[in-house]
């Protein structure tokens, strides 16, 4: 089958996803990881022997990370209010995406991730559920929660919990944006401290990206945020509302846009070096003529899913030098899958209590530096570069030690050995399931 247009290819992937999902009825499963030889095995895996494990943990809560699977378990929590580019589709519909996330966690990071869509209406209800589930997990991956609710939830959970809370739409997207941007600037020969960056769209991803870019050395005065109401600046008419309802965005209005530029969002392109777009999906969201107003060798990250804000070939014709999207069927996929499996492998191996921007900057540089000779069509690795994940994990694990967040101490090399072994063993087990036809082959497409 020859798929001639970007839209035809997108529709083909949609049909495949529906057919395969109906065939497999879920992407992950839970199976025992211990030997069960006979009835006597249950005497120590369950009753009566297991009472000794419970008694031990009741006297030393931290030992739950050593005596149970908590050390390698992550909950993927969502309320389904902001799923991909689809919006509020509800927790049941969100399950399909969360299962995909769990699949990637396990395959690339060796992490046991459990998808848990929850039916909550308020941020307070969500936080209550998350607090209640904490004893079961070594970390939380928050996913697909509408803005600004997601900011409140993440901030509160990071204060309340003794395990890492990570919102992938904020922190994961920001980290891989930074990794890609580091190499894109290397390709065009521009410096971090001199580059003018436009964050086109002001949802969870770009607000987090703005904070991470500043933590990485980008000047706040060189950042401009633009949304459906235009360029963000301190005198914009909605500042009082933002101060009450979205203090994170309000803070950025005060910190960024050193020139105090005003006007509609398209005017932010004038004189920009980089556009990082996390805006409305659709190939006409960014106009080619806007790109022509940018500085020489412009960089365009069009990250909306499932359809980018401008098709890459159109951006290239308009003069863009480096173009990235969120899709794997184009070069330069800026996708969270390159960051979260390694990050969680690292925080779990270190038994970390949290994660912060310093750790994320280190993870981003680890990803960027993995690409030895970045080019216009290769600024980030791909998910096939599985060696990336233990490297990110070891850098993250060591960074949690340096930040005083780790329960376990080790060198970068020691953490690398741990991560590599876990990921390799997990991949071997999966391969045996496939080779033994225990995992069924893909069905034929009609």
Short mmCIF file of C-alpha atoms in Angstrom, two decimals:
data_model
loop_
_atom_site.label_atom_id
_atom_site.label_comp_id
_atom_site.label_asym_id
_atom_site.label_seq_id
_atom_site.Cartn_x
_atom_site.Cartn_y
_atom_site.Cartn_z
CA UNK A 1 0.00 0.00 0.00
CA UNK A 2 1.38 3.39 -1.01
CA UNK A 3 0.21 6.24 1.23
CA UNK A 4 0.73 9.44 -0.70
CA UNK A 5 -0.31 12.14 1.76
CA UNK A 6 0.29 12.86 5.42
CA UNK A 7 -3.46 12.70 6.06
CA UNK A 8 -3.78 9.28 4.37
CA UNK A 9 -0.96 7.94 6.52
CA UNK A 10 -2.63 9.28 9.67
CA UNK A 11 -5.95 7.60 8.77
CA UNK A 12 -4.14 4.32 8.05
CA UNK A 13 -2.55 4.33 11.52
CA UNK A 14 -5.98 5.04 13.03
CA UNK A 15 -7.46 1.96 11.33
CA UNK A 16 -4.55 -0.22 12.45
CA UNK A 17 -4.89 0.93 16.05
CA UNK A 18 -8.60 0.13 16.18
CA UNK A 19 -8.20 -3.31 14.60
CA UNK A 20 -5.23 -4.36 16.73
CA UNK A 21 -6.83 -3.08 19.94
CA UNK A 22 -9.95 -5.14 19.27
CA UNK A 23 -7.80 -8.22 18.58
CA UNK A 24 -5.56 -8.04 21.68
CA UNK A 25 -8.10 -6.52 24.09
CA UNK A 26 -5.49 -4.67 26.11
CA UNK A 27 -1.74 -4.06 25.77
CA UNK A 28 -0.40 -5.35 29.09
CA UNK A 29 -0.99 -8.20 31.51
CA UNK A 30 0.12 -9.26 34.99
CA UNK A 31 1.83 -12.65 35.42
CA UNK A 32 3.75 -14.16 38.36
CA UNK A 33 7.51 -13.50 38.49
CA UNK A 34 8.32 -16.15 41.09
CA UNK A 35 8.57 -19.97 40.70
CA UNK A 36 5.49 -21.96 41.70
CA UNK A 37 6.50 -25.63 41.81
CA UNK A 38 3.68 -27.22 43.81
CA UNK A 39 1.09 -26.52 46.48
CA UNK A 40 3.85 -26.04 49.05
CA UNK A 41 5.09 -22.95 47.17
CA UNK A 42 2.08 -21.02 48.40
CA UNK A 43 3.16 -21.60 51.99
CA UNK A 44 5.87 -18.98 51.58
CA UNK A 45 4.47 -16.91 48.68
CA UNK A 46 1.19 -16.60 50.54
CA UNK A 47 -0.01 -18.03 53.87
CA UNK A 48 1.37 -18.75 56.44
CA UNK A 49 4.85 -17.46 55.57
CA UNK A 50 3.80 -14.14 54.09
CA UNK A 51 2.71 -12.94 57.54
CA UNK A 52 6.38 -12.54 58.43
CA UNK A 53 6.86 -10.14 55.52
CA UNK A 54 3.86 -8.05 56.55
CA UNK A 55 5.06 -7.96 60.16
CA UNK A 56 8.51 -6.83 59.04
CA UNK A 57 7.13 -4.04 56.86
CA UNK A 58 4.77 -2.83 59.60
CA UNK A 59 7.85 -2.19 61.76
CA UNK A 60 9.89 -0.65 58.90
CA UNK A 61 7.78 0.98 56.16
CA UNK A 62 10.86 1.64 54.01
CA UNK A 63 11.41 -2.12 53.70
CA UNK A 64 8.30 -2.22 51.48
CA UNK A 65 10.67 -1.14 48.70
CA UNK A 66 12.82 -4.22 49.26
CA UNK A 67 10.31 -6.96 50.13
CA UNK A 68 7.52 -6.20 47.63
CA UNK A 69 7.21 -5.06 44.03
CA UNK A 70 6.68 -1.47 45.14
CA UNK A 71 10.30 -0.66 44.23
CA UNK A 72 9.54 -1.14 40.54
CA UNK A 73 5.87 -0.09 40.35
CA UNK A 74 4.46 3.14 38.97
CA UNK A 75 0.85 4.27 38.82
CA UNK A 76 -0.27 6.09 35.66
CA UNK A 77 -2.98 8.37 37.05
CA UNK A 78 -5.40 10.33 34.88
CA UNK A 79 -8.89 11.77 35.00
CA UNK A 80 -9.17 11.77 31.20
CA UNK A 81 -9.81 15.50 30.94
CA UNK A 82 -7.06 16.29 28.41
CA UNK A 83 -6.25 13.20 26.34
CA UNK A 84 -3.83 13.80 23.44
CA UNK A 85 -5.43 16.40 21.20
CA UNK A 86 -8.90 14.95 21.83
CA UNK A 87 -9.80 16.90 24.97
CA UNK A 88 -12.05 15.68 27.77
CA UNK A 89 -12.95 12.15 26.66
CA UNK A 90 -13.36 10.73 30.16
CA UNK A 91 -11.48 8.10 32.17
CA UNK A 92 -12.78 5.06 30.26
CA UNK A 93 -11.59 6.42 26.91
CA UNK A 94 -8.31 7.48 28.51
CA UNK A 95 -7.57 3.86 29.42
CA UNK A 96 -6.44 3.07 25.86
CA UNK A 97 -3.75 5.73 26.02
CA UNK A 98 -2.70 4.79 29.56
CA UNK A 99 -2.25 1.16 28.48
CA UNK A 100 0.02 2.36 25.69
CA UNK A 101 2.00 4.33 28.25
CA UNK A 102 2.30 1.25 30.46
CA UNK A 103 3.56 -0.74 27.47
CA UNK A 104 6.34 1.76 26.79
CA UNK A 105 7.25 1.99 30.48
CA UNK A 106 7.73 -1.76 30.60
CA UNK A 107 9.35 -2.39 27.22
CA UNK A 108 11.84 0.49 27.31
CA UNK A 109 12.38 0.99 31.02
CA UNK A 110 11.61 -2.36 32.63
CA UNK A 111 9.10 -0.55 34.85
CA UNK A 112 5.86 -2.17 36.01
CA UNK A 113 3.39 0.59 35.26
CA UNK A 114 -0.29 0.26 36.16
CA UNK A 115 -2.83 2.38 34.23
CA UNK A 116 -5.36 3.89 36.66
CA UNK A 117 -7.93 6.25 35.11
CA UNK A 118 -10.02 7.69 37.95
CA UNK A 119 -13.44 9.35 37.98
CA UNK A 120 -12.88 12.59 39.89
CA UNK A 121 -14.38 16.02 39.32
CA UNK A 122 -12.10 18.32 41.29
CA UNK A 123 -8.39 18.67 41.90
CA UNK A 124 -9.02 17.99 45.59
CA UNK A 125 -10.69 14.64 44.82
CA UNK A 126 -7.81 13.67 42.53
CA UNK A 127 -5.24 14.52 45.21
CA UNK A 128 -7.17 12.50 47.81
CA UNK A 129 -7.15 9.41 45.58
CA UNK A 130 -3.45 9.81 44.83
CA UNK A 131 -2.56 10.12 48.49
CA UNK A 132 -4.56 7.00 49.31
CA UNK A 133 -2.78 4.90 46.67
CA UNK A 134 0.76 5.93 47.64
CA UNK A 135 1.60 2.76 49.69
CA UNK A 136 1.29 0.64 46.54
CA UNK A 137 3.78 2.46 44.33
CA UNK A 138 7.30 3.80 44.03
CA UNK A 139 6.27 6.72 41.84
CA UNK A 140 3.40 8.46 40.06
CA UNK A 141 3.15 9.36 36.40
CA UNK A 142 0.30 11.85 36.05
CA UNK A 143 -1.17 11.98 32.58
CA UNK A 144 -3.71 13.82 30.43
CA UNK A 145 -5.12 16.20 33.07
CA UNK A 146 -6.54 19.52 31.93
CA UNK A 147 -4.77 22.81 32.62
CA UNK A 148 -4.55 24.56 35.06
CA UNK A 149 -5.84 21.72 37.26
CA UNK A 150 -2.70 19.72 36.45
CA UNK A 151 -0.44 22.40 37.97
CA UNK A 152 -2.31 22.42 41.27
CA UNK A 153 -2.31 18.61 41.47
CA UNK A 154 1.38 18.18 40.66
CA UNK A 155 2.53 20.90 43.04
CA UNK A 156 0.47 19.55 45.93
CA UNK A 157 1.48 15.93 45.41
CA UNK A 158 5.15 16.85 45.21
CA UNK A 159 4.76 18.45 48.63
CA UNK A 160 2.67 15.65 50.18
CA UNK A 161 4.24 12.42 48.93
CA UNK A 162 7.42 10.55 49.79
CA UNK A 163 7.64 9.19 46.22
CA UNK A 164 8.27 11.08 42.96
CA UNK A 165 5.23 12.69 41.32
CA UNK A 166 5.76 13.53 37.65
CA UNK A 167 3.23 14.96 35.21
CA UNK A 168 4.40 13.74 31.85
CA UNK A 169 2.51 16.35 29.84
CA UNK A 170 4.44 18.98 31.80
CA UNK A 171 7.78 17.54 32.85
CA UNK A 172 8.23 14.82 30.23
CA UNK A 173 7.37 17.06 27.31
CA UNK A 174 9.52 19.88 28.68
CA UNK A 175 12.51 17.56 29.07
CA UNK A 176 12.41 16.17 25.55
CA UNK A 177 11.79 19.67 24.14
CA UNK A 178 14.97 20.83 25.89
CA UNK A 179 16.93 17.82 24.60
CA UNK A 180 15.82 18.45 21.03
CA UNK A 181 16.42 22.18 21.30
CA UNK A 182 19.99 21.69 22.58
CA UNK A 183 20.87 19.78 19.43
CA UNK A 184 18.81 21.94 17.06
CA UNK A 185 20.79 24.98 18.23
CA UNK A 186 24.01 23.02 17.76
CA UNK A 187 22.98 22.28 14.16
CA UNK A 188 22.29 25.93 13.30
CA UNK A 189 25.23 27.26 15.33
CA UNK A 190 23.30 29.39 17.80
CA UNK A 191 23.90 29.76 21.53
CA UNK A 192 21.43 29.10 24.33
CA UNK A 193 22.00 32.48 25.97
CA UNK A 194 21.43 34.41 22.72
CA UNK A 195 18.46 32.53 21.25
CA UNK A 196 14.98 34.02 21.13
CA UNK A 197 12.38 31.37 21.83
CA UNK A 198 8.63 31.57 21.24
CA UNK A 199 6.42 29.16 23.17
CA UNK A 200 3.34 29.02 20.95
CA UNK A 201 0.50 27.81 23.14
CA UNK A 202 0.36 28.14 26.92
CA UNK A 203 -0.89 24.79 28.16
CA UNK A 204 0.84 22.39 30.52
CA UNK A 205 3.70 21.49 28.15
CA UNK A 206 4.85 24.97 27.26
CA UNK A 207 4.47 26.43 30.75
CA UNK A 208 6.67 23.65 32.10
CA UNK A 209 9.03 24.04 29.14
CA UNK A 210 9.47 27.75 29.93
CA UNK A 211 10.53 26.95 33.50
CA UNK A 212 12.87 24.16 32.38
CA UNK A 213 14.47 26.32 29.68
CA UNK A 214 15.23 28.98 32.28
CA UNK A 215 16.71 26.32 34.57
CA UNK A 216 18.92 25.26 31.64
CA UNK A 217 20.32 28.76 31.04
CA UNK A 218 17.93 30.33 28.54
CA UNK A 219 17.28 33.97 29.41
CA UNK A 220 13.75 34.69 30.64
CA UNK A 221 13.82 37.99 28.74
CA UNK A 222 14.40 36.06 25.48
CA UNK A 223 11.32 33.89 25.96
CA UNK A 224 7.93 34.90 24.57
CA UNK A 225 4.70 33.02 25.27
CA UNK A 226 1.78 33.37 22.87
CA UNK A 227 -1.69 31.89 23.09
CA UNK A 228 -5.13 32.35 21.56
CA UNK A 229 -5.37 35.83 23.16
CA UNK A 230 -2.05 36.99 21.78
CA UNK A 231 1.41 37.60 23.19
CA UNK A 232 1.64 37.24 26.96
CA UNK A 233 2.82 40.39 28.76
CA UNK A 234 2.27 42.00 32.18
CA UNK A 235 -0.30 44.52 30.97
CA UNK A 236 -2.57 42.11 29.12
CA UNK A 237 -6.19 42.51 30.12
CA UNK A 238 -6.54 39.00 31.60
CA UNK A 239 -3.68 39.35 34.13
CA UNK A 240 -5.97 39.67 37.17
CA UNK A 241 -7.83 36.50 36.18
CA UNK A 242 -4.58 34.62 35.60
CA UNK A 243 -3.21 35.71 38.97
CA UNK A 244 -6.17 34.01 40.66
CA UNK A 245 -6.76 30.97 38.42
CA UNK A 246 -3.39 30.21 36.85
CA UNK A 247 -0.56 31.67 38.96
CA UNK A 248 2.03 29.66 36.99
CA UNK A 249 1.14 31.41 33.76
CA UNK A 250 0.86 34.75 35.57
CA UNK A 251 4.39 34.34 36.94
CA UNK A 252 5.72 33.73 33.44
CA UNK A 253 3.98 36.88 32.20
CA UNK A 254 6.04 38.81 34.73
CA UNK A 255 9.33 37.01 34.00
CA UNK A 256 9.38 36.64 30.21
CA UNK A 257 9.08 38.92 27.17
CA UNK A 258 11.80 41.38 28.15
CA UNK A 259 10.87 43.69 25.28
CA UNK A 260 7.26 43.76 26.51
CA UNK A 261 6.00 43.00 23.04
CA UNK A 262 2.25 42.99 22.46
CA UNK A 263 -0.11 41.96 19.69
CA UNK A 264 -1.69 38.86 18.17
CA UNK A 265 0.09 35.55 18.51
CA UNK A 266 1.46 35.50 14.95
CA UNK A 267 3.49 38.63 15.66
CA UNK A 268 5.59 36.64 18.12
CA UNK A 269 7.30 34.98 15.11
CA UNK A 270 8.95 38.28 14.15
CA UNK A 271 12.67 37.99 14.92
CA UNK A 272 12.37 34.60 16.65
CA UNK A 273 15.00 31.87 16.37
CA UNK A 274 12.81 29.03 17.62
CA UNK A 275 9.10 28.25 17.71
CA UNK A 276 8.03 25.58 20.19
CA UNK A 277 4.39 24.95 19.42
CA UNK A 278 2.13 22.92 21.66
CA UNK A 279 -1.09 24.39 20.34
CA UNK A 280 -4.26 23.31 18.55
CA UNK A 281 -3.79 20.29 16.25
CA UNK A 282 -4.21 21.02 12.58
CA UNK A 283 -1.94 21.77 9.62
CA UNK A 284 -3.08 25.42 9.35
CA UNK A 285 -2.45 26.47 12.95
CA UNK A 286 0.96 27.84 11.93
CA UNK A 287 1.05 29.74 8.63
CA UNK A 288 4.06 29.50 6.29
CA UNK A 289 4.25 33.29 6.00
CA UNK A 290 4.82 33.57 9.76
CA UNK A 291 7.96 31.44 9.49
CA UNK A 292 9.33 33.81 6.85
CA UNK A 293 9.36 36.55 9.52
CA UNK A 294 11.74 34.61 11.76
CA UNK A 295 15.51 35.01 12.00
CA UNK A 296 17.83 33.05 9.71
CA UNK A 297 17.91 29.26 10.07
CA UNK A 298 14.59 29.05 11.96
CA UNK A 299 13.76 26.07 14.14
CA UNK A 300 10.16 24.82 14.27
CA UNK A 301 8.85 22.31 16.82
CA UNK A 302 5.24 21.56 15.78
CA UNK A 303 4.27 19.13 18.53
CA UNK A 304 0.47 18.85 18.43
CA UNK A 305 -0.89 15.32 18.14
CA UNK A 306 -2.19 13.58 16.15
CA UNK A 307 -1.78 16.27 13.46
CA UNK A 308 1.04 18.86 13.78
CA UNK A 309 0.32 22.59 13.56
CA UNK A 310 2.07 22.66 10.17
CA UNK A 311 3.18 19.77 7.98
CA UNK A 312 6.99 19.45 7.92
CA UNK A 313 7.29 19.81 4.16
CA UNK A 314 5.30 23.05 4.27
CA UNK A 315 7.50 24.41 7.07
CA UNK A 316 10.61 23.44 5.09
CA UNK A 317 9.34 25.25 1.99
CA UNK A 318 8.76 28.33 4.16
CA UNK A 319 12.42 28.34 5.16
CA UNK A 320 12.60 26.29 8.35
CA UNK A 321 16.04 24.73 8.82
CA UNK A 322 15.21 22.21 11.57
CA UNK A 323 11.69 20.81 11.97
CA UNK A 324 10.41 18.47 14.67
CA UNK A 325 6.99 16.98 15.38
CA UNK A 326 5.48 14.60 17.92
CA UNK A 327 5.11 11.82 15.34
CA UNK A 328 7.39 8.90 14.56
CA UNK A 329 6.64 8.86 10.84
CA UNK A 330 8.56 12.15 10.41
CA UNK A 331 12.20 12.90 11.33
CA UNK A 332 12.91 14.36 14.78
CA UNK A 333 10.12 12.91 16.90
CA UNK A 334 9.93 15.01 20.07
CA UNK A 335 8.15 12.42 22.13
CA UNK A 336 7.99 11.79 25.87
CA UNK A 337 8.77 8.12 25.27
CA UNK A 338 12.44 9.11 25.01
CA UNK A 339 12.45 10.52 28.53
CA UNK A 340 9.99 8.98 30.99
CA UNK A 341 11.11 5.31 30.85
CA UNK A 342 14.69 6.28 31.72
CA UNK A 343 13.70 8.89 34.30
CA UNK A 344 11.47 6.46 36.18
CA UNK A 345 14.03 3.66 35.91
CA UNK A 346 16.47 6.05 37.56
CA UNK A 347 14.23 7.36 40.35
CA UNK A 348 13.07 3.84 41.16
CA UNK A 349 16.59 2.43 41.27
CA UNK A 350 17.64 5.22 43.63
CA UNK A 351 14.41 4.84 45.64
CA UNK A 352 14.04 8.58 45.20
CA UNK A 353 11.57 10.69 47.15
CA UNK A 354 11.16 13.20 44.33
CA UNK A 355 12.37 14.79 41.10
CA UNK A 356 13.16 18.43 40.25
CA UNK A 357 14.22 20.74 37.41
CA UNK A 358 17.96 20.21 38.01
CA UNK A 359 17.51 16.49 37.56
CA UNK A 360 15.45 17.05 34.42
CA UNK A 361 18.13 19.27 32.86
CA UNK A 362 20.67 16.49 33.38
CA UNK A 363 18.31 13.98 31.78
CA UNK A 364 17.79 16.29 28.78
CA UNK A 365 21.52 16.71 28.22
CA UNK A 366 22.00 12.94 28.49
CA UNK A 367 19.50 12.49 25.65
CA UNK A 368 20.97 15.31 23.54
CA UNK A 369 24.54 14.06 23.97
CA UNK A 370 23.50 10.54 22.94
CA UNK A 371 23.28 11.92 19.37
CA UNK A 372 26.98 12.24 18.51
CA UNK A 373 26.61 14.16 15.24
CA UNK A 374 23.25 15.95 15.25
CA UNK A 375 21.88 17.01 11.89
CA UNK A 376 18.78 18.69 10.52
CA UNK A 377 16.98 15.34 10.42
CA UNK A 378 18.43 13.86 13.61
CA UNK A 379 18.39 15.99 16.73
CA UNK A 380 17.11 13.29 19.10
CA UNK A 381 17.47 9.50 19.31
CA UNK A 382 14.58 7.18 18.52
CA UNK A 383 12.87 4.57 20.66
CA UNK A 384 14.94 1.94 18.83
CA UNK A 385 18.08 3.28 20.55
CA UNK A 386 17.47 1.19 23.65
CA UNK A 387 20.96 1.89 25.04
CA UNK A 388 19.70 5.41 25.72
CA UNK A 389 17.43 4.32 28.56
CA UNK A 390 19.96 2.88 31.03
CA UNK A 391 22.16 5.92 30.35
CA UNK A 392 19.34 8.33 31.21
CA UNK A 393 18.40 6.18 34.19
CA UNK A 394 21.90 6.21 35.66
CA UNK A 395 22.29 9.96 35.18
CA UNK A 396 18.94 10.58 36.84
CA UNK A 397 19.59 8.17 39.69
CA UNK A 398 22.93 9.78 40.48
CA UNK A 399 21.36 13.24 40.26
CA UNK A 400 18.77 12.28 42.90
CA UNK A 401 21.65 11.31 45.19
CA UNK A 402 23.33 14.67 44.57
CA UNK A 403 20.04 16.45 45.30
CA UNK A 404 19.56 14.58 48.58
CA UNK A 405 16.41 12.81 47.40
CA UNK A 406 17.66 9.22 47.11
CA UNK A 407 17.18 6.43 49.62
CA UNK A 408 19.95 4.46 47.89
CA UNK A 409 23.46 5.69 47.17
CA UNK A 410 25.56 4.53 44.23
CA UNK A 411 27.87 5.84 41.52
CA UNK A 412 26.68 6.66 38.02
CA UNK A 413 28.41 3.50 36.81
CA UNK A 414 26.78 1.43 39.55
CA UNK A 415 23.34 2.75 38.72
CA UNK A 416 23.98 2.11 35.02
CA UNK A 417 24.76 -1.54 35.70
CA UNK A 418 21.54 -1.93 37.70
CA UNK A 419 19.37 -0.25 35.06
CA UNK A 420 20.91 -2.11 32.14
CA UNK A 421 20.45 -5.47 33.84
CA UNK A 422 16.79 -4.83 34.67
CA UNK A 423 15.97 -3.58 31.18
CA UNK A 424 17.86 -6.42 29.46
CA UNK A 425 16.18 -9.10 31.58
CA UNK A 426 12.78 -7.60 30.88
CA UNK A 427 13.41 -7.53 27.13
CA UNK A 428 14.61 -11.15 27.19
CA UNK A 429 11.43 -12.26 28.95
CA UNK A 430 9.30 -10.38 26.43
CA UNK A 431 11.24 -11.85 23.51
CA UNK A 432 10.62 -15.37 24.80
CA UNK A 433 6.88 -14.69 24.99
CA UNK A 434 6.91 -13.51 21.38
CA UNK A 435 9.14 -16.29 20.06
CA UNK A 436 7.05 -18.89 21.88
CA UNK A 437 3.84 -17.55 20.29
CA UNK A 438 2.45 -16.85 23.76
CA UNK A 439 2.00 -13.30 22.51
CA UNK A 440 -0.01 -13.67 19.32
CA UNK A 441 1.21 -12.27 16.02
CA UNK A 442 -0.48 -9.19 14.58
CA UNK A 443 -3.63 -9.98 12.59
CA UNK A 444 -3.77 -9.26 8.87
CA UNK A 445 -5.16 -5.89 7.85
CA UNK A 446 -8.15 -5.90 5.49
#
